[in-house]
Short mmCIF file of C-alpha atoms and ligand atoms in Angstrom, two decimals:
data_model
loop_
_atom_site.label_atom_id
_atom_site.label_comp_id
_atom_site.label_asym_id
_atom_site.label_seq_id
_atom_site.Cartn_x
_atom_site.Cartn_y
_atom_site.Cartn_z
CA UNK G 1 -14.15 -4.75 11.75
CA UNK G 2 -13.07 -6.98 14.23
CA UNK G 3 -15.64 -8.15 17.17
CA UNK G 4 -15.22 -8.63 20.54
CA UNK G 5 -17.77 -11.17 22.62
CA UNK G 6 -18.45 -11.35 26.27
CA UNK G 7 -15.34 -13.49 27.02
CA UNK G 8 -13.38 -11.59 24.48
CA UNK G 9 -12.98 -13.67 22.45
CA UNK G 10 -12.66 -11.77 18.50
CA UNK G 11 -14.38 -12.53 15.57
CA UNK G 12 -14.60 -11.14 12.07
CA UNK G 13 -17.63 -11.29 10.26
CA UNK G 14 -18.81 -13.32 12.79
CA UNK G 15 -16.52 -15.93 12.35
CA UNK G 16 -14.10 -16.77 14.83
CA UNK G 17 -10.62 -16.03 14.50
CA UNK G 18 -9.55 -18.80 17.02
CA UNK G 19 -11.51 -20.99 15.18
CA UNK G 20 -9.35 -20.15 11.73
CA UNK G 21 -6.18 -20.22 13.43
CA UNK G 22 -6.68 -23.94 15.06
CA UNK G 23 -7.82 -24.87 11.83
CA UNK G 24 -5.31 -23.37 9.36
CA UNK G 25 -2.73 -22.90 11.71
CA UNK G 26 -0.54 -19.60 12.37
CA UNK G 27 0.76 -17.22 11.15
CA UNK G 28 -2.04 -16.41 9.28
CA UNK G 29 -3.35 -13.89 7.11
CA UNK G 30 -7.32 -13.00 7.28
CA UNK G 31 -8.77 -10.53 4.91
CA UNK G 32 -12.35 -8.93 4.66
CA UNK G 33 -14.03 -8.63 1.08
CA UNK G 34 -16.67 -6.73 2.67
CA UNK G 35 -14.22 -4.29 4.30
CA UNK G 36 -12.25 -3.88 1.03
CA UNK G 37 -15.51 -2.93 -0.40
CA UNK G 38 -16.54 -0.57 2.08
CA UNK G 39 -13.48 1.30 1.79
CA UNK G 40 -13.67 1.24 -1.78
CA UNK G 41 -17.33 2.86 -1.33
CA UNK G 42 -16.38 5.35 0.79
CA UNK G 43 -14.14 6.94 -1.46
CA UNK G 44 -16.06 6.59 -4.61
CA UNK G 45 -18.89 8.39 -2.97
CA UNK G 46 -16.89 11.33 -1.44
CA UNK G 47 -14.79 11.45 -5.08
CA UNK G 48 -18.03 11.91 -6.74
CA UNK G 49 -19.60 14.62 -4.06
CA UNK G 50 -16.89 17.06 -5.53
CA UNK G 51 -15.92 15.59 -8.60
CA UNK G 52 -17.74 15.27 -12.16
CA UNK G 53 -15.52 12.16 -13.05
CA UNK G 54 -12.37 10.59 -11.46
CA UNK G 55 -10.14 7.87 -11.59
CA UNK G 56 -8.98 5.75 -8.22
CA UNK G 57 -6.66 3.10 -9.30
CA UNK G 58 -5.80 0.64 -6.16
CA UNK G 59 -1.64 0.47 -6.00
CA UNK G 60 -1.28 -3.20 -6.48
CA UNK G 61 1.85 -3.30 -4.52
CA UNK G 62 -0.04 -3.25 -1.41
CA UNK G 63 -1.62 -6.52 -1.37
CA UNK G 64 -1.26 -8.51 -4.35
CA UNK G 65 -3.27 -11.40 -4.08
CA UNK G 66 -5.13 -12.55 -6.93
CA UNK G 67 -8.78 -13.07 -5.09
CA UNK G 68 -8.30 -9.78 -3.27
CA UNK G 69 -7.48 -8.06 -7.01
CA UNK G 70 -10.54 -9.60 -7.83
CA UNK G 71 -12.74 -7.97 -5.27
CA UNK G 72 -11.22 -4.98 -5.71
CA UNK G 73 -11.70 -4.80 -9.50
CA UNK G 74 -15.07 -5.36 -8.97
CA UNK G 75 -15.91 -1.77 -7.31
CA UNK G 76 -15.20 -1.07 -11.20
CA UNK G 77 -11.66 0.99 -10.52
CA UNK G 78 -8.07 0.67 -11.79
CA UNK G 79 -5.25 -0.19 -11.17
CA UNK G 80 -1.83 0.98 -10.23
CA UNK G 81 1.23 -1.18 -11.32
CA UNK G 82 4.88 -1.48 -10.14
CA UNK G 83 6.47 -4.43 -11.83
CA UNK G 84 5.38 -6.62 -14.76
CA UNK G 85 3.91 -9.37 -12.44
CA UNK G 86 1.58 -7.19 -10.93
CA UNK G 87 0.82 -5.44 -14.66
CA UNK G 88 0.10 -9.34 -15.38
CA UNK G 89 -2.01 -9.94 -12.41
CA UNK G 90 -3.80 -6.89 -12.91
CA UNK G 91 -4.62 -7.54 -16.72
CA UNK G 92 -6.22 -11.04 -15.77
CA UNK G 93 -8.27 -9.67 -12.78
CA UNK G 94 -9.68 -7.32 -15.38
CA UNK G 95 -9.06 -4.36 -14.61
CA UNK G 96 -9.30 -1.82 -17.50
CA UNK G 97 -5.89 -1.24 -19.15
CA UNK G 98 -6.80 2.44 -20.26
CA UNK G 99 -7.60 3.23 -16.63
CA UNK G 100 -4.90 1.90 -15.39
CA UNK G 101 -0.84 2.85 -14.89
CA UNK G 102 2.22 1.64 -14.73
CA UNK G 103 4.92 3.21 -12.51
CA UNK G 104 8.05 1.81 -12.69
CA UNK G 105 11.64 3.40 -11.86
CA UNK G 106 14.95 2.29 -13.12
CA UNK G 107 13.04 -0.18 -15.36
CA UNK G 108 15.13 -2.30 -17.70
CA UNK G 109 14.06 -2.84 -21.07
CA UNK G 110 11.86 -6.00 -20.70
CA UNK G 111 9.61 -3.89 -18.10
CA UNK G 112 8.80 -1.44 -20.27
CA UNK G 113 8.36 -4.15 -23.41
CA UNK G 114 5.51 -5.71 -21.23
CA UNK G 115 4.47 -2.32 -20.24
CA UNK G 116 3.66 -1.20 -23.22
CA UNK G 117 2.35 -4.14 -24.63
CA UNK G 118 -0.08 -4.17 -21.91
CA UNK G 119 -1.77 -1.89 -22.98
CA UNK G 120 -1.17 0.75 -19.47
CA UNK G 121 -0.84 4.56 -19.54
CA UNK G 122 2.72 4.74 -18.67
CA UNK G 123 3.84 7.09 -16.12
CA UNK G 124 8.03 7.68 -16.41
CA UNK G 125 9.90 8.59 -13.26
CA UNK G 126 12.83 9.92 -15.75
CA UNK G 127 12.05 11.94 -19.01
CA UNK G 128 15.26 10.42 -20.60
CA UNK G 129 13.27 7.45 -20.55
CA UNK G 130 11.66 9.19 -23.76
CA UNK G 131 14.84 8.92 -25.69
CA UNK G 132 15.01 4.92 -24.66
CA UNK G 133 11.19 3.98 -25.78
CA UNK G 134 11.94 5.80 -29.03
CA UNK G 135 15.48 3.89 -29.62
CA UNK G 136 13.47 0.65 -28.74
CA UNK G 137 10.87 1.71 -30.79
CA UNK G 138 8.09 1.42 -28.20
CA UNK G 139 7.44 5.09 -27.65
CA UNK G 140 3.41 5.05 -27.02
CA UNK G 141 0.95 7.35 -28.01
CA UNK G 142 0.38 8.46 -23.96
CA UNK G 143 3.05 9.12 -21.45
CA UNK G 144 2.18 10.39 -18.17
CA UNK G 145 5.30 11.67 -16.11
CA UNK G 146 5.91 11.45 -12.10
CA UNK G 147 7.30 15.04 -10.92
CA UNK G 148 8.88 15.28 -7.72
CA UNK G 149 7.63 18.38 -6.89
CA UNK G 150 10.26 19.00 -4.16
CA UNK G 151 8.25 18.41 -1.48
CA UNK G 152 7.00 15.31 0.74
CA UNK G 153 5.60 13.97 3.66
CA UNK G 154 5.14 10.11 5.38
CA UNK G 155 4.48 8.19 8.45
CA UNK G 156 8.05 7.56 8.23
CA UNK G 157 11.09 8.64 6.62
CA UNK G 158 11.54 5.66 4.75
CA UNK G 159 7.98 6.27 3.09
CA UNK G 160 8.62 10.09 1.86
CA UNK G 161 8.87 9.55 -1.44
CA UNK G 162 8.94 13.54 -2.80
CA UNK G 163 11.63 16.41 -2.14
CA UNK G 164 15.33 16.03 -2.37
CA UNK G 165 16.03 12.96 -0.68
CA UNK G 166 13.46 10.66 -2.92
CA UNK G 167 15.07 8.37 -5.36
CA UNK G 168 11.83 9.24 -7.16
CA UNK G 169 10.25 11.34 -10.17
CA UNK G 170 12.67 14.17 -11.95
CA UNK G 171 12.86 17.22 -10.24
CA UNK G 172 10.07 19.77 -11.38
CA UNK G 173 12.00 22.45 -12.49
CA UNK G 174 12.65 19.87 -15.37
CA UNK G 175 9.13 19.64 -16.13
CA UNK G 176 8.85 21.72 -19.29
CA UNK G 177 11.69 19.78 -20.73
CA UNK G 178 10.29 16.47 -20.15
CA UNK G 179 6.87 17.72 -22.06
CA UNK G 180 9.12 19.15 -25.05
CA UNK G 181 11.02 16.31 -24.82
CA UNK G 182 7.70 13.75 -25.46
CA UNK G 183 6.05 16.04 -27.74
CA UNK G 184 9.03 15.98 -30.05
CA UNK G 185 9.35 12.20 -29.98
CA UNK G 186 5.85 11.95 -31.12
CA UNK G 187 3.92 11.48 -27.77
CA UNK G 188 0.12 12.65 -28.67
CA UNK G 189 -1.89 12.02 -25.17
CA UNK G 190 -0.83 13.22 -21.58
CA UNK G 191 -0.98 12.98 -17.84
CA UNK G 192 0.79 14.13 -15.02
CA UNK G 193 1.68 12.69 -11.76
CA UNK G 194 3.44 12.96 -8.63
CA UNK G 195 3.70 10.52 -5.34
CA UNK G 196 5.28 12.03 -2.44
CA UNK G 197 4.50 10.18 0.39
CA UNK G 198 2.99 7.12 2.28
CA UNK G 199 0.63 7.06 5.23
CA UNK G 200 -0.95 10.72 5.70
CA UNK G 201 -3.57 11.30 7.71
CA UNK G 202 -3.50 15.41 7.24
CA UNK G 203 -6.11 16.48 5.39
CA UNK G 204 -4.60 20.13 4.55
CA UNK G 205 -1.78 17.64 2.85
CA UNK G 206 -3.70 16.29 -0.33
CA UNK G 207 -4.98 20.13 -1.29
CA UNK G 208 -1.27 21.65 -0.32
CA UNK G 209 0.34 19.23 -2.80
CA UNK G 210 -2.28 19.54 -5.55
CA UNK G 211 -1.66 23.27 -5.38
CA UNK G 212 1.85 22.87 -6.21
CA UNK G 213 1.41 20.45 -9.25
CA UNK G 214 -0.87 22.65 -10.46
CA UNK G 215 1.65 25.91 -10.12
CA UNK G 216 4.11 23.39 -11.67
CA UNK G 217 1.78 23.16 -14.54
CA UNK G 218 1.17 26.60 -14.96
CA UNK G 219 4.76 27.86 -14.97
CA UNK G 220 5.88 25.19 -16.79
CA UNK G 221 3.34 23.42 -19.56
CA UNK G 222 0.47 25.96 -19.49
CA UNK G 223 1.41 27.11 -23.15
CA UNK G 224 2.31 24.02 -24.75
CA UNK G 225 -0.86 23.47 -26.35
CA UNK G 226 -1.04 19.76 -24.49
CA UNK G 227 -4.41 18.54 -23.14
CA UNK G 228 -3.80 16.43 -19.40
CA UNK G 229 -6.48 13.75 -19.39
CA UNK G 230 -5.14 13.35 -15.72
CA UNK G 231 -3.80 14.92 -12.52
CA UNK G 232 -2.27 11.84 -10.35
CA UNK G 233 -1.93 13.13 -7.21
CA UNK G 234 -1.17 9.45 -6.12
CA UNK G 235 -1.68 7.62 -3.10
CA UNK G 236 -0.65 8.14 0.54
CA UNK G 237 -4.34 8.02 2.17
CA UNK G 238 -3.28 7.04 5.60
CA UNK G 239 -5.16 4.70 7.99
CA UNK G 240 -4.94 5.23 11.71
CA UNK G 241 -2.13 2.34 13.02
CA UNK G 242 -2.64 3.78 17.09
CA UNK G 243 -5.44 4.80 19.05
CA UNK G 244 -3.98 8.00 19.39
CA UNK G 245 -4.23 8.50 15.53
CA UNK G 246 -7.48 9.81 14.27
CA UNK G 247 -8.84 8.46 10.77
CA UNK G 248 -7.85 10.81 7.67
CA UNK G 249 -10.96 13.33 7.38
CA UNK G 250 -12.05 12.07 3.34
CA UNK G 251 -14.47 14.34 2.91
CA UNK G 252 -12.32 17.51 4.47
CA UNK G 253 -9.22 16.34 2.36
CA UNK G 254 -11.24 15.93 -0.89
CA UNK G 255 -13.66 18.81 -0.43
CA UNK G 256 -10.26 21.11 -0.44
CA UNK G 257 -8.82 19.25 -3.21
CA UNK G 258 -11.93 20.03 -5.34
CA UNK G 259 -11.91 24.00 -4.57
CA UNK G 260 -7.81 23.77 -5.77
CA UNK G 261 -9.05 21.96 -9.10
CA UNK G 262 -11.93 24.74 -9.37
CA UNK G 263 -9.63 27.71 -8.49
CA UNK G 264 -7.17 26.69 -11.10
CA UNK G 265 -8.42 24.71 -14.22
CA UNK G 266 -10.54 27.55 -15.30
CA UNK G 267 -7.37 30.10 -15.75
CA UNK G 268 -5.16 27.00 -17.46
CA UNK G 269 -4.98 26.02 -20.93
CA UNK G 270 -4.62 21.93 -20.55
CA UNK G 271 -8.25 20.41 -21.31
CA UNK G 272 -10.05 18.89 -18.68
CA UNK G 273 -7.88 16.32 -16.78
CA UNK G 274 -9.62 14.03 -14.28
CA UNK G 275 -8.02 14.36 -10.80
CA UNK G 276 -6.81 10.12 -10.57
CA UNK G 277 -5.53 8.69 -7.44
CA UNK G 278 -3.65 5.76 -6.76
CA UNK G 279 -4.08 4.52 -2.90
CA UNK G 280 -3.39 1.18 -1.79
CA UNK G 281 -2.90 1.37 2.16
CA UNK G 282 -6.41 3.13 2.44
CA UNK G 283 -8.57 0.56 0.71
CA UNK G 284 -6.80 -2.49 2.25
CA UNK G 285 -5.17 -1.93 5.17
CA UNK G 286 -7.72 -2.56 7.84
CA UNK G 287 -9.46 -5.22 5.91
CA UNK G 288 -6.65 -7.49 7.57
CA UNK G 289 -5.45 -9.01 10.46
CA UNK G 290 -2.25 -11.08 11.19
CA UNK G 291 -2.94 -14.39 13.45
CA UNK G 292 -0.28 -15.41 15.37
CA UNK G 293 0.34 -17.29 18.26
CA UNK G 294 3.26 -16.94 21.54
CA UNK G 295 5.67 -18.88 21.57
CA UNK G 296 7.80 -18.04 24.78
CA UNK G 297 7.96 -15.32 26.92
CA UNK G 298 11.36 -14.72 28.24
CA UNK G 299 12.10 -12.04 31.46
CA UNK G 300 15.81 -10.60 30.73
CA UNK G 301 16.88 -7.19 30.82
CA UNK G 302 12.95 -6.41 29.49
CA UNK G 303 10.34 -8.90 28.95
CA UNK G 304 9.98 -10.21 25.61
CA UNK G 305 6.86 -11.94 24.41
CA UNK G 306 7.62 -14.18 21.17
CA UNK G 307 5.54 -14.48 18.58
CA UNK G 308 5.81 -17.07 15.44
CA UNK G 309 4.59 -14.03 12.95
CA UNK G 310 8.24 -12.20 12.96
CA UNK G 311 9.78 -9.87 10.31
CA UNK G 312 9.79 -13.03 7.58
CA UNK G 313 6.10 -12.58 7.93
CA UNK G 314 5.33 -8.75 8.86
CA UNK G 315 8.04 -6.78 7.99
CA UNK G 316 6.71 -3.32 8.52
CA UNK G 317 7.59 -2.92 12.28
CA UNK G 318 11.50 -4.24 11.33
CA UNK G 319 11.77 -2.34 8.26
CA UNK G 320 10.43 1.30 9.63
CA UNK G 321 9.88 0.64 13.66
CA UNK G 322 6.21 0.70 12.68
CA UNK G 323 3.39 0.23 15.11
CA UNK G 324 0.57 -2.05 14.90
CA UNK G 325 -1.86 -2.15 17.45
CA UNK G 326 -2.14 -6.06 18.71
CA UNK G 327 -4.93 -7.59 20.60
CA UNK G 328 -4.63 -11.37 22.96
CA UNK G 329 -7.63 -12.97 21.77
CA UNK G 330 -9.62 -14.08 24.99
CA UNK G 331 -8.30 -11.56 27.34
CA UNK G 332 -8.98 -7.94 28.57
CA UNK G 333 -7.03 -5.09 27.02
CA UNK G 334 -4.70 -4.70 30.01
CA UNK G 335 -3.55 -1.63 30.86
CA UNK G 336 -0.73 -1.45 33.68
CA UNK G 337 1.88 0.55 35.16
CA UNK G 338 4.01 -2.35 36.58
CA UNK G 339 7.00 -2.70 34.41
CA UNK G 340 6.93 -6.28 35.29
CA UNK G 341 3.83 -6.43 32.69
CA UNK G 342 5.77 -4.39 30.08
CA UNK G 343 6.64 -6.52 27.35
CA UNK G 344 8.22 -6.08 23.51
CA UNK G 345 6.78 -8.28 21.08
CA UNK G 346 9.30 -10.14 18.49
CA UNK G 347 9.76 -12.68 16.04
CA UNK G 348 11.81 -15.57 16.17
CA UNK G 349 14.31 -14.19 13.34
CA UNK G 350 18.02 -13.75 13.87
CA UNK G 351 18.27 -9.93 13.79
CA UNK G 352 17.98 -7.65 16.50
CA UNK G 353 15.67 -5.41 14.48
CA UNK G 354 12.73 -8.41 14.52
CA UNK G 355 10.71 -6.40 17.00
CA UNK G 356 7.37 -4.11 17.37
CA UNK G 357 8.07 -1.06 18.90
CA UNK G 358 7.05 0.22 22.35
CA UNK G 359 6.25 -1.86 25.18
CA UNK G 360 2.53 -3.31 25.38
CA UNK G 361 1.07 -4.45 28.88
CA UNK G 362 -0.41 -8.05 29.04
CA UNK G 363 -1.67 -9.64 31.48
CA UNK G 364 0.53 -13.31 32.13
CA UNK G 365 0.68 -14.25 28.56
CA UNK G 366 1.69 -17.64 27.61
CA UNK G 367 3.14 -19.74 25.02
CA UNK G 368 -0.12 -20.98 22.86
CA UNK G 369 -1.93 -17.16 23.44
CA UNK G 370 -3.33 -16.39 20.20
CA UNK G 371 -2.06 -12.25 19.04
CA UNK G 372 -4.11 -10.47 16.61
CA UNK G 373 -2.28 -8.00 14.74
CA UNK G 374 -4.65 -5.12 13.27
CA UNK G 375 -4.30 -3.30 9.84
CA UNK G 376 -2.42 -5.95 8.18
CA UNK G 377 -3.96 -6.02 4.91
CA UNK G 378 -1.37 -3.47 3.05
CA UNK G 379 2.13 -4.14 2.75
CA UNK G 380 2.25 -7.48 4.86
CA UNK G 381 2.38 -10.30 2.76
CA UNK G 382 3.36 -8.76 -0.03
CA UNK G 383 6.53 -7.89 2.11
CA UNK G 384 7.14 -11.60 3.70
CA UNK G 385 10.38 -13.39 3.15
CA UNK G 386 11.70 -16.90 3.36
CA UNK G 387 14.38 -15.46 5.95
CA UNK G 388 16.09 -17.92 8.33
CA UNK G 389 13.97 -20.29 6.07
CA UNK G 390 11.01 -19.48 7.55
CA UNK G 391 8.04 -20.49 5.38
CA UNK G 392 5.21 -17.94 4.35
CA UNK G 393 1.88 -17.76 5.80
CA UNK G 394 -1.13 -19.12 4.64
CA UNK G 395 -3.94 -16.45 3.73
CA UNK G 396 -7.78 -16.40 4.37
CA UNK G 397 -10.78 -14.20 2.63
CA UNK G 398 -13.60 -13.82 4.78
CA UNK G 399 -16.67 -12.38 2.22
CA UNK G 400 -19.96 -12.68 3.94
CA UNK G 401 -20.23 -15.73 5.92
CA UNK G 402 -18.53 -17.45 3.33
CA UNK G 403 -14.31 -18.39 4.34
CA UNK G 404 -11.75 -19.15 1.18
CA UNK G 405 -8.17 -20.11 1.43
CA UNK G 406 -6.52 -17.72 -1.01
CA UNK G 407 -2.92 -18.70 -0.73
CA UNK G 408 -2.05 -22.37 1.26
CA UNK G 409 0.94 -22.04 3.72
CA UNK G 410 4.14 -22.83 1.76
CA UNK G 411 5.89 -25.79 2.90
CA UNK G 412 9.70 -26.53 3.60
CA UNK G 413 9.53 -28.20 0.01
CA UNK G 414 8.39 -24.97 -2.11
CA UNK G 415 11.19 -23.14 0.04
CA UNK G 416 14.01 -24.96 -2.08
CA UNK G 417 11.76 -26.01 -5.12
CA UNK G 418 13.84 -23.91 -7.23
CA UNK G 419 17.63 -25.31 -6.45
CA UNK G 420 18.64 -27.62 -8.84
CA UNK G 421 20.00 -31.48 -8.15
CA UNK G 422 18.75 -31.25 -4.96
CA UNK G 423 15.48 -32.80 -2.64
CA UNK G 424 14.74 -31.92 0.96
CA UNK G 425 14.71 -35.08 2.91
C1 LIG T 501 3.85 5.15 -7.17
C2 LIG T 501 3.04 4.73 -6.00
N1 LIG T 501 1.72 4.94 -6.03
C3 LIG T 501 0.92 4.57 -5.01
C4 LIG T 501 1.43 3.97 -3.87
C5 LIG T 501 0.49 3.58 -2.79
O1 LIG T 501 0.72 4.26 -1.62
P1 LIG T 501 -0.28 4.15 -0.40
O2 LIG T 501 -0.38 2.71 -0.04
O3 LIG T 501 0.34 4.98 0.64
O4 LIG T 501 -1.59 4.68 -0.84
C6 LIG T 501 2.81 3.77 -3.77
C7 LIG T 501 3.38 3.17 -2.57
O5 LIG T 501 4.54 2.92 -2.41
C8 LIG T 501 3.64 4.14 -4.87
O6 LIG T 501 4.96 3.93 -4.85
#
């Protein structure tokens, strides 16, 4: 996505990145529309190679801003919600309610009011839940539920969200309870669902876990006389963060996924669910790149090379040590040997954490370099922070040749906007 000229110097859709960061300053968010499509595309076409129908609903969570739900809702998917703001956001991009879900956990009674009232197919991470729609007499006609089906997998730790350590889903030995449970209370309409892990770029992976929520099923629903309209086998389509990393095999992963639907819906007595999706990471991530720009380099007991886009901005490398791969706009890729040109790059934050892992080799950087930091489009600045009162970037979609500023750069004012009988002076 990104392009390199003679001088290499990087551009995206042709447009020049240095050019966007003298001109809206860093840090700086620049998305792709065209990118965002693409990926879109991709996996609508492999879906329907192997599948009659499907449902991909993009997991809102991972970049939330209103122009990029608008893109996205455009490709004609849903979409996956976590909180009522993004239900909200969601609702007025358009996307279609009925093809969309809500997956909350530990949600108080106000999210599920304005869950329900949406409209969504609500997906409960605790059967029990049933008991508390009911009491608040909200119970809807469809309930989906997310099983942890005792396994999971992730780029990190932090991002299994299956097996026993996940605060996640009921465990699925519980599953025919949780049906009973509904089906008593007067649910009428059903899904399944399960989410077990971020970031996977296995394509074995998808098939192994569809496999077990379809034993699930069979040992424990199979003769309920329920119909599943869906089988969520959520997100978790990784994107390749190092070079080292090869892209998730689509095709591969869904091909196998297809011969576990057709080896097991034919002996099962639950309709004809739709195998539905929910990735966010995969249809975002490299639509985006972080601008930022050095601001000292400082030779201690390593080198550090500063950069103004710390953890307030990109948390991911703070929050789970992970990697993004980071090019110096106008210079070579350097690669050396010399510790003397190993360098770690961090933020300007007060905690020891603000730092990318491994050390990169430059070549003399500077304070005024401009760093681009790839895949930034999922999970950045929905993740940014006003820590140390550091403002929030501005954000840029590039569609075409066409360049929009989606989101201004907040100022020092909108950072204490909210704090009564006071004014910033
Ligand atoms: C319930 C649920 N669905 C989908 C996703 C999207 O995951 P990914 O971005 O890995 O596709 C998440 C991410 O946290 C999630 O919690």
């Amino acid at each position: 996505m990104l392009k390199k000229n003679d001088s290499n110097y990087y551009s995206m859709n042709d447009i020049s990145l240095a050019e966007l960061a003298d001109k809206y300053q860093t840090p700086l968010y620049v998305y792709s529309a065209d990118q965002i499509r693409k990926n879109i595309q991709h996996l609508q076409s492999v879906l329907a190679k192997y599948f009659d129908s499907y449902r991909i609903q993009y997991a809102v969570k991972a970049n939330t801003n209103p122009h990029v739900l608008k893109i996205v809702k455009e490709t004609g998917i849903g979409a996956d919600c976590s909180s009522p703001l993004e239900l909200r956001l969601a609702k007025q991009a358009g996307f279609p309610m009925d093809r969309s879900t809500y997956t909350g956990n530990y949600e108080s009674p106000e999210d599920f009011k304005r869950a329900v009232e949406s409209g969504v197919n609500l997906n409960l991470d605790d059967y029990h839940r049933i008991t508390d729609l009911k009491e608040m007499g909200i119970l809807p006609e469809f309930v989906s539920f997310r099983i942890n089906p005792g396994i999971g997998r992730g780029g990190f730790e932090q991002i299994v969200t299956g097996g026993a350590d996940a605060k996640f889903g009921f465990p699925y030995e519980e599953t025919r309870k949780a049906y009973q449970t509904a089906i008593e209370a007067g649910v009428k309409r059903f899904g399944i669902h399960m989410m077990t892990g971020s970031n996977i770029l296995e394509p074995f992976y998808f098939a192994e876990i569809t496999q077990k929520i379809f034993t699930i099923i069979e040992n424990s629903i199979n003769d309920l006389g329920i119909e599943l309209e869906f089988i969520n086998i959520g997100g978790g389509l990784g994107v390749p963060y190092t070079k080292e990393e090869e892209a998730l095999d689509l095709d591969q992963s869904f091909k196998m996924v297809s011969e576990v639907f057709k080896k097991n819906l034919p002996n099962l007595n639950i309709g004809n669910p739709e195998i539905a999706l929910e990735p966010g990471r995969y249809l975002v991530a490299n639509s985006g790149v972080l601008l930022s720009k050095v601001t000292h380099v400082k030779r201690s007991y390593r080198n550090y090379v500063g950069i103004d886009a710390g953890m307030s901005t990109l948390l991911r490398p703070a929050m789970y040590k992970a990697f993004h791969d980071v090019k110096m706009d106008g210079q070579e890729d350097f690669l050396s040997n010399e510790p003397s040109d190993h360098y770690r790059i961090c933020g300007q934050i007060c905690e020891n954490s603000d730092i990318h892992p491994l050390d990169r080799s430059f070549n003399q950087p500077k304070a005024g370099d401009l760093m681009l930091i790839e895949n930034a489009g999922a999970y950045g600045f929905t993740m940014s922070s006003n820590y140390n009162n550091r403002v929030r970037p501005a954000e840029i979609l590039l569609d075409g040749s066409s360049e929009k500023v989606i989101r201004v750069r907040e100022t020092e004012e909108d950072v204490l906007k909210n704090v009564p009988d006071f004014e910033l002076k």
